[in-house]
CSV table of C-alpha atoms in Angstrom, one decimal:
chain,number,residue,atom,x,y,z
A,1,UNK,CA,0.0,0.0,0.0
A,2,UNK,CA,1.3,3.4,-1.0
A,3,UNK,CA,0.2,6.7,0.7
A,4,UNK,CA,1.2,10.3,0.1
A,5,UNK,CA,1.1,13.6,2.0
A,6,UNK,CA,2.3,17.1,1.1
A,7,UNK,CA,3.8,19.6,3.5
A,8,UNK,CA,5.9,22.7,2.7
A,9,UNK,CA,5.9,21.7,-1.0
A,10,UNK,CA,7.5,18.4,-0.1
A,11,UNK,CA,5.6,15.2,-1.1
A,12,UNK,CA,6.2,12.2,1.1
A,13,UNK,CA,5.6,9.0,-0.7
A,14,UNK,CA,5.2,6.3,2.0
A,15,UNK,CA,5.6,2.6,1.7
A,16,UNK,CA,2.7,1.8,4.1
A,17,UNK,CA,2.5,-1.9,4.8
A,18,UNK,CA,4.4,-2.2,8.1
A,19,UNK,CA,2.9,-5.6,8.9
A,20,UNK,CA,5.1,-7.0,6.1
A,21,UNK,CA,8.0,-4.7,6.6
A,22,UNK,CA,6.9,-2.7,3.5
A,23,UNK,CA,7.9,-5.5,1.1
A,24,UNK,CA,6.7,-4.9,-2.4
A,25,UNK,CA,4.6,-7.0,-4.8
A,26,UNK,CA,4.1,-6.1,-8.4
A,27,UNK,CA,0.9,-4.2,-7.6
A,28,UNK,CA,2.7,-2.1,-5.0
A,29,UNK,CA,5.3,-1.1,-7.5
A,30,UNK,CA,2.6,-0.1,-10.0
A,31,UNK,CA,1.0,2.0,-7.3
A,32,UNK,CA,4.4,3.5,-6.4
A,33,UNK,CA,5.2,4.4,-10.0
A,34,UNK,CA,1.8,6.1,-10.4
A,35,UNK,CA,2.4,8.2,-7.2
A,36,UNK,CA,5.8,9.3,-8.4
A,37,UNK,CA,4.5,10.3,-11.8
A,38,UNK,CA,1.6,12.2,-10.3
A,39,UNK,CA,4.0,14.1,-8.1
A,40,UNK,CA,6.3,14.8,-11.1
A,41,UNK,CA,3.4,16.4,-13.0
A,42,UNK,CA,2.8,18.8,-10.0
A,43,UNK,CA,6.4,20.1,-10.0
A,44,UNK,CA,6.1,22.6,-12.9
A,45,UNK,CA,3.0,24.1,-11.3
A,46,UNK,CA,5.0,24.8,-8.1
A,47,UNK,CA,2.9,22.6,-5.9
A,48,UNK,CA,5.8,20.2,-5.4
A,49,UNK,CA,9.4,21.1,-4.9
A,50,UNK,CA,10.9,17.9,-3.5
A,51,UNK,CA,10.1,14.3,-2.8
A,52,UNK,CA,10.8,12.1,0.2
A,53,UNK,CA,10.5,8.3,0.0
A,54,UNK,CA,10.1,6.6,3.3
A,55,UNK,CA,8.6,3.5,4.9
A,56,UNK,CA,6.1,3.3,7.7
A,57,UNK,CA,6.9,1.3,10.9
A,58,UNK,CA,10.1,-0.3,11.8
A,59,UNK,CA,11.5,-0.9,8.3
A,60,UNK,CA,12.1,1.1,5.1
A,61,UNK,CA,11.5,-1.9,2.8
A,62,UNK,CA,12.5,-5.6,3.3
A,63,UNK,CA,12.6,-6.2,-0.5
A,64,UNK,CA,10.2,-8.1,-2.7
A,65,UNK,CA,7.1,-9.6,-1.2
A,66,UNK,CA,7.6,-13.3,-2.1
A,67,UNK,CA,5.1,-14.7,0.4
A,68,UNK,CA,2.8,-16.1,-2.3
A,69,UNK,CA,5.2,-16.5,-5.2
A,70,UNK,CA,5.6,-19.9,-6.8
A,71,UNK,CA,9.2,-19.8,-8.2
A,72,UNK,CA,8.2,-22.3,-10.9
A,73,UNK,CA,5.8,-19.8,-12.4
A,74,UNK,CA,7.5,-16.6,-11.3
A,75,UNK,CA,7.6,-13.9,-14.0
A,76,UNK,CA,10.8,-12.3,-12.6
A,77,UNK,CA,11.5,-10.3,-15.8
A,78,UNK,CA,8.0,-8.8,-15.5
A,79,UNK,CA,8.6,-7.9,-11.9
A,80,UNK,CA,12.1,-6.5,-12.3
A,81,UNK,CA,11.7,-4.7,-15.7
A,82,UNK,CA,8.1,-3.8,-15.6
A,83,UNK,CA,8.0,-3.0,-11.9
A,84,UNK,CA,11.3,-2.3,-10.2
A,85,UNK,CA,13.1,-0.7,-13.1
A,86,UNK,CA,10.1,1.5,-13.9
A,87,UNK,CA,10.0,2.9,-10.4
A,88,UNK,CA,13.7,3.4,-10.2
A,89,UNK,CA,13.7,5.3,-13.5
A,90,UNK,CA,10.7,7.4,-12.3
A,91,UNK,CA,12.7,8.3,-9.2
A,92,UNK,CA,16.0,9.0,-11.0
A,93,UNK,CA,14.2,11.2,-13.6
A,94,UNK,CA,12.1,13.1,-11.1
A,95,UNK,CA,12.3,16.8,-12.0
A,96,UNK,CA,13.1,18.0,-8.5
A,97,UNK,CA,15.4,16.8,-5.6
A,98,UNK,CA,14.5,13.4,-4.1
A,99,UNK,CA,15.4,12.1,-0.7
A,100,UNK,CA,15.1,8.7,1.0
A,101,UNK,CA,14.7,8.3,4.7
A,102,UNK,CA,15.9,4.8,5.6
A,103,UNK,CA,15.2,3.0,8.9
A,104,UNK,CA,15.3,-0.6,9.8
A,105,UNK,CA,15.5,-3.2,7.1
A,106,UNK,CA,16.5,-1.9,3.6
A,107,UNK,CA,17.1,-5.0,1.5
A,108,UNK,CA,17.0,-6.0,-2.1
A,109,UNK,CA,14.4,-4.0,-4.0
A,110,UNK,CA,14.2,-1.6,-1.1
A,111,UNK,CA,17.9,-0.9,-1.3
A,112,UNK,CA,17.6,-0.3,-5.1
A,113,UNK,CA,14.7,2.2,-4.6
A,114,UNK,CA,16.7,4.1,-1.9
A,115,UNK,CA,19.8,4.3,-4.0
A,116,UNK,CA,17.7,5.6,-6.9
A,117,UNK,CA,17.0,8.8,-4.9
A,118,UNK,CA,19.3,11.8,-5.1
A,119,UNK,CA,20.2,11.8,-1.4
A,120,UNK,CA,19.8,9.0,1.2
A,121,UNK,CA,19.8,9.7,4.9
A,122,UNK,CA,19.9,6.5,6.9
A,123,UNK,CA,19.2,5.6,10.6
A,124,UNK,CA,22.3,4.6,12.5
A,125,UNK,CA,21.0,1.2,13.3
A,126,UNK,CA,19.3,0.4,9.9
A,127,UNK,CA,20.0,-3.0,8.4
A,128,UNK,CA,21.2,-2.8,4.8
A,129,UNK,CA,22.4,-5.4,2.3
A,130,UNK,CA,21.6,-8.3,0.0
A,131,UNK,CA,20.0,-11.5,1.4
A,132,UNK,CA,20.0,-13.2,-2.0
A,133,UNK,CA,22.7,-15.7,-1.1
A,134,UNK,CA,20.1,-17.4,1.0
A,135,UNK,CA,17.6,-17.5,-1.8
A,136,UNK,CA,19.7,-19.0,-4.6
A,137,UNK,CA,19.2,-15.7,-6.5
A,138,UNK,CA,21.5,-12.8,-7.5
A,139,UNK,CA,21.5,-9.2,-6.4
A,140,UNK,CA,19.1,-7.2,-8.5
A,141,UNK,CA,17.6,-3.7,-8.6
A,142,UNK,CA,20.8,-2.2,-10.0
A,143,UNK,CA,22.7,-3.5,-7.0
A,144,UNK,CA,25.8,-4.7,-8.8
A,145,UNK,CA,26.4,-1.4,-10.5
A,146,UNK,CA,25.4,0.8,-7.5
A,147,UNK,CA,27.5,-1.3,-5.0
A,148,UNK,CA,30.5,-1.5,-7.3
A,149,UNK,CA,30.4,2.2,-8.0
A,150,UNK,CA,30.3,3.2,-4.4
A,151,UNK,CA,32.0,0.3,-2.5
A,152,UNK,CA,34.4,-1.2,-5.1
A,153,UNK,CA,34.4,-4.7,-6.5
A,154,UNK,CA,35.9,-6.5,-3.5
A,155,UNK,CA,33.5,-5.2,-0.9
A,156,UNK,CA,30.6,-5.7,-3.3
A,157,UNK,CA,31.3,-9.4,-3.7
A,158,UNK,CA,32.0,-9.8,0.0
A,159,UNK,CA,28.5,-8.6,0.8
A,160,UNK,CA,27.0,-10.7,-2.0
A,161,UNK,CA,28.8,-14.0,-1.0
A,162,UNK,CA,28.3,-13.6,2.7
A,163,UNK,CA,24.8,-12.1,2.7
A,164,UNK,CA,26.0,-10.0,5.7
A,165,UNK,CA,24.3,-6.8,6.5
A,166,UNK,CA,25.7,-3.3,7.2
A,167,UNK,CA,24.4,-0.9,9.8
A,168,UNK,CA,23.5,2.6,8.7
A,169,UNK,CA,26.6,3.9,10.3
A,170,UNK,CA,28.8,1.3,8.5
A,171,UNK,CA,27.1,2.0,5.1
A,172,UNK,CA,27.8,5.7,5.4
A,173,UNK,CA,31.4,5.2,6.6
A,174,UNK,CA,32.0,2.9,3.5
A,175,UNK,CA,30.5,5.5,1.1
A,176,UNK,CA,27.1,4.0,0.2
A,177,UNK,CA,24.9,6.8,1.6
A,178,UNK,CA,25.1,10.5,2.4
A,179,UNK,CA,24.8,10.6,6.2
A,180,UNK,CA,23.7,8.5,9.1
A,181,UNK,CA,21.4,10.0,11.7
A,182,UNK,CA,20.2,8.8,15.2
A,183,UNK,CA,17.2,6.6,14.6
A,184,UNK,CA,14.7,8.9,16.4
A,185,UNK,CA,15.9,11.9,14.5
A,186,UNK,CA,15.9,10.5,11.0
A,187,UNK,CA,12.5,11.7,9.8
A,188,UNK,CA,12.7,15.2,11.1
A,189,UNK,CA,16.3,15.5,9.8
A,190,UNK,CA,15.1,14.5,6.3
A,191,UNK,CA,12.0,16.6,6.3
A,192,UNK,CA,14.0,19.8,7.2
A,193,UNK,CA,16.5,19.3,4.4
A,194,UNK,CA,13.8,18.3,1.8
A,195,UNK,CA,11.9,21.5,2.7
A,196,UNK,CA,15.0,23.6,2.2
A,197,UNK,CA,15.6,21.9,-1.2
A,198,UNK,CA,12.0,22.5,-2.2
A,199,UNK,CA,12.4,26.2,-1.8
A,200,UNK,CA,15.7,26.3,-3.6
A,201,UNK,CA,16.8,26.8,-7.2
A,202,UNK,CA,15.1,23.9,-8.9
A,203,UNK,CA,16.5,24.5,-12.4
A,204,UNK,CA,20.0,24.7,-11.0
A,205,UNK,CA,19.4,21.5,-9.0
A,206,UNK,CA,18.1,19.7,-12.1
A,207,UNK,CA,21.2,20.8,-14.0
A,208,UNK,CA,23.4,19.4,-11.3
A,209,UNK,CA,21.4,16.2,-11.3
A,210,UNK,CA,21.8,15.8,-15.0
A,211,UNK,CA,25.5,16.5,-14.9
A,212,UNK,CA,26.1,13.9,-12.2
A,213,UNK,CA,24.1,11.4,-14.2
A,214,UNK,CA,26.2,12.1,-17.3
A,215,UNK,CA,29.4,11.5,-15.4
A,216,UNK,CA,28.1,8.2,-14.0
A,217,UNK,CA,26.9,7.1,-17.5
A,218,UNK,CA,30.3,7.5,-19.0
A,219,UNK,CA,31.1,4.3,-17.1
A,220,UNK,CA,29.0,1.1,-17.7
A,221,UNK,CA,25.5,2.5,-17.4
A,222,UNK,CA,23.1,1.6,-14.6
A,223,UNK,CA,20.3,0.5,-17.0
A,224,UNK,CA,22.6,-1.8,-19.0
A,225,UNK,CA,23.8,-3.3,-15.8
A,226,UNK,CA,20.2,-3.7,-14.6
A,227,UNK,CA,19.2,-5.4,-17.8
A,228,UNK,CA,22.0,-7.9,-17.4
A,229,UNK,CA,20.9,-8.5,-13.8
A,230,UNK,CA,17.3,-9.1,-14.8
A,231,UNK,CA,18.2,-11.8,-17.3
A,232,UNK,CA,20.6,-13.4,-14.9
A,233,UNK,CA,17.8,-13.6,-12.4
A,234,UNK,CA,15.4,-15.1,-15.0
A,235,UNK,CA,18.0,-17.8,-15.7
A,236,UNK,CA,18.3,-18.6,-12.0
A,237,UNK,CA,14.5,-19.0,-11.8
A,238,UNK,CA,14.9,-22.3,-13.6
A,239,UNK,CA,17.2,-23.8,-11.1
A,240,UNK,CA,16.5,-26.1,-8.2
A,241,UNK,CA,18.4,-23.8,-5.8
A,242,UNK,CA,16.2,-20.9,-6.6
A,243,UNK,CA,13.1,-22.9,-5.8
A,244,UNK,CA,14.7,-24.2,-2.7
A,245,UNK,CA,15.6,-20.7,-1.6
A,246,UNK,CA,12.0,-19.5,-2.0
A,247,UNK,CA,10.6,-22.6,-0.3
A,248,UNK,CA,12.9,-22.2,2.7
A,249,UNK,CA,12.0,-18.6,3.1
A,250,UNK,CA,8.3,-19.3,3.0
A,251,UNK,CA,8.7,-22.2,5.4
A,252,UNK,CA,11.0,-20.2,7.7
A,253,UNK,CA,13.9,-22.8,7.6
A,254,UNK,CA,17.5,-22.8,6.5
A,255,UNK,CA,17.9,-23.6,2.8
A,256,UNK,CA,19.8,-26.6,1.5
A,257,UNK,CA,21.4,-25.8,-1.9
A,258,UNK,CA,22.7,-28.4,-4.3
A,259,UNK,CA,24.2,-26.4,-7.1
A,260,UNK,CA,21.5,-27.4,-9.5
């Protein structure tokens, strides 16, 4: 479920399913993309000057909602390209500054959505990373490109192979996010800075956003990397390990992988 509220020309788009740690199914992603596009259309009129993406409750987003997914029939390309990539592009192309306020679990898809925002403020004790090693799947949502760009190849593969998580403080210290903030100060900290940006020079900010993106795209581009990830994930869907990873998660047990 996605909710929105506007204060001081800042729209807060809220992942509002705390009972499932704001994990996202395909329908949630469609709803999120619609909310972002509607907000973008209100920028030129002056109604909206900045966007904050946040999660309700004790998590930002625990990733994909796979509780009812049958891996044997999973349309992973549809979910990743039609859902996740669509939302990430809408965030990255938003015509005003975007901020993510990240608390609690920020995993998989949630991590990709946060990193698609211009600025990420993270709670000191947030839990960040990729649990895919336990699912027989590969990191997606642009994670390979974004992690390698910011953390380097060795730290990226370390996190992928071990499925270990970083705290918010660790993630900032290693260069993944902008700043860490005490958990109980995160939302107000983000709101103040988003409101300041909303009253700032939007055209100049947009020029800077475009220039930064041009610099990044001179390397291997995010979207090309995401496309490769999407198809790697689709190939993994056909494996026994992928099905075992899903089953073990749904059954709340440790997976037993066979390499098949």
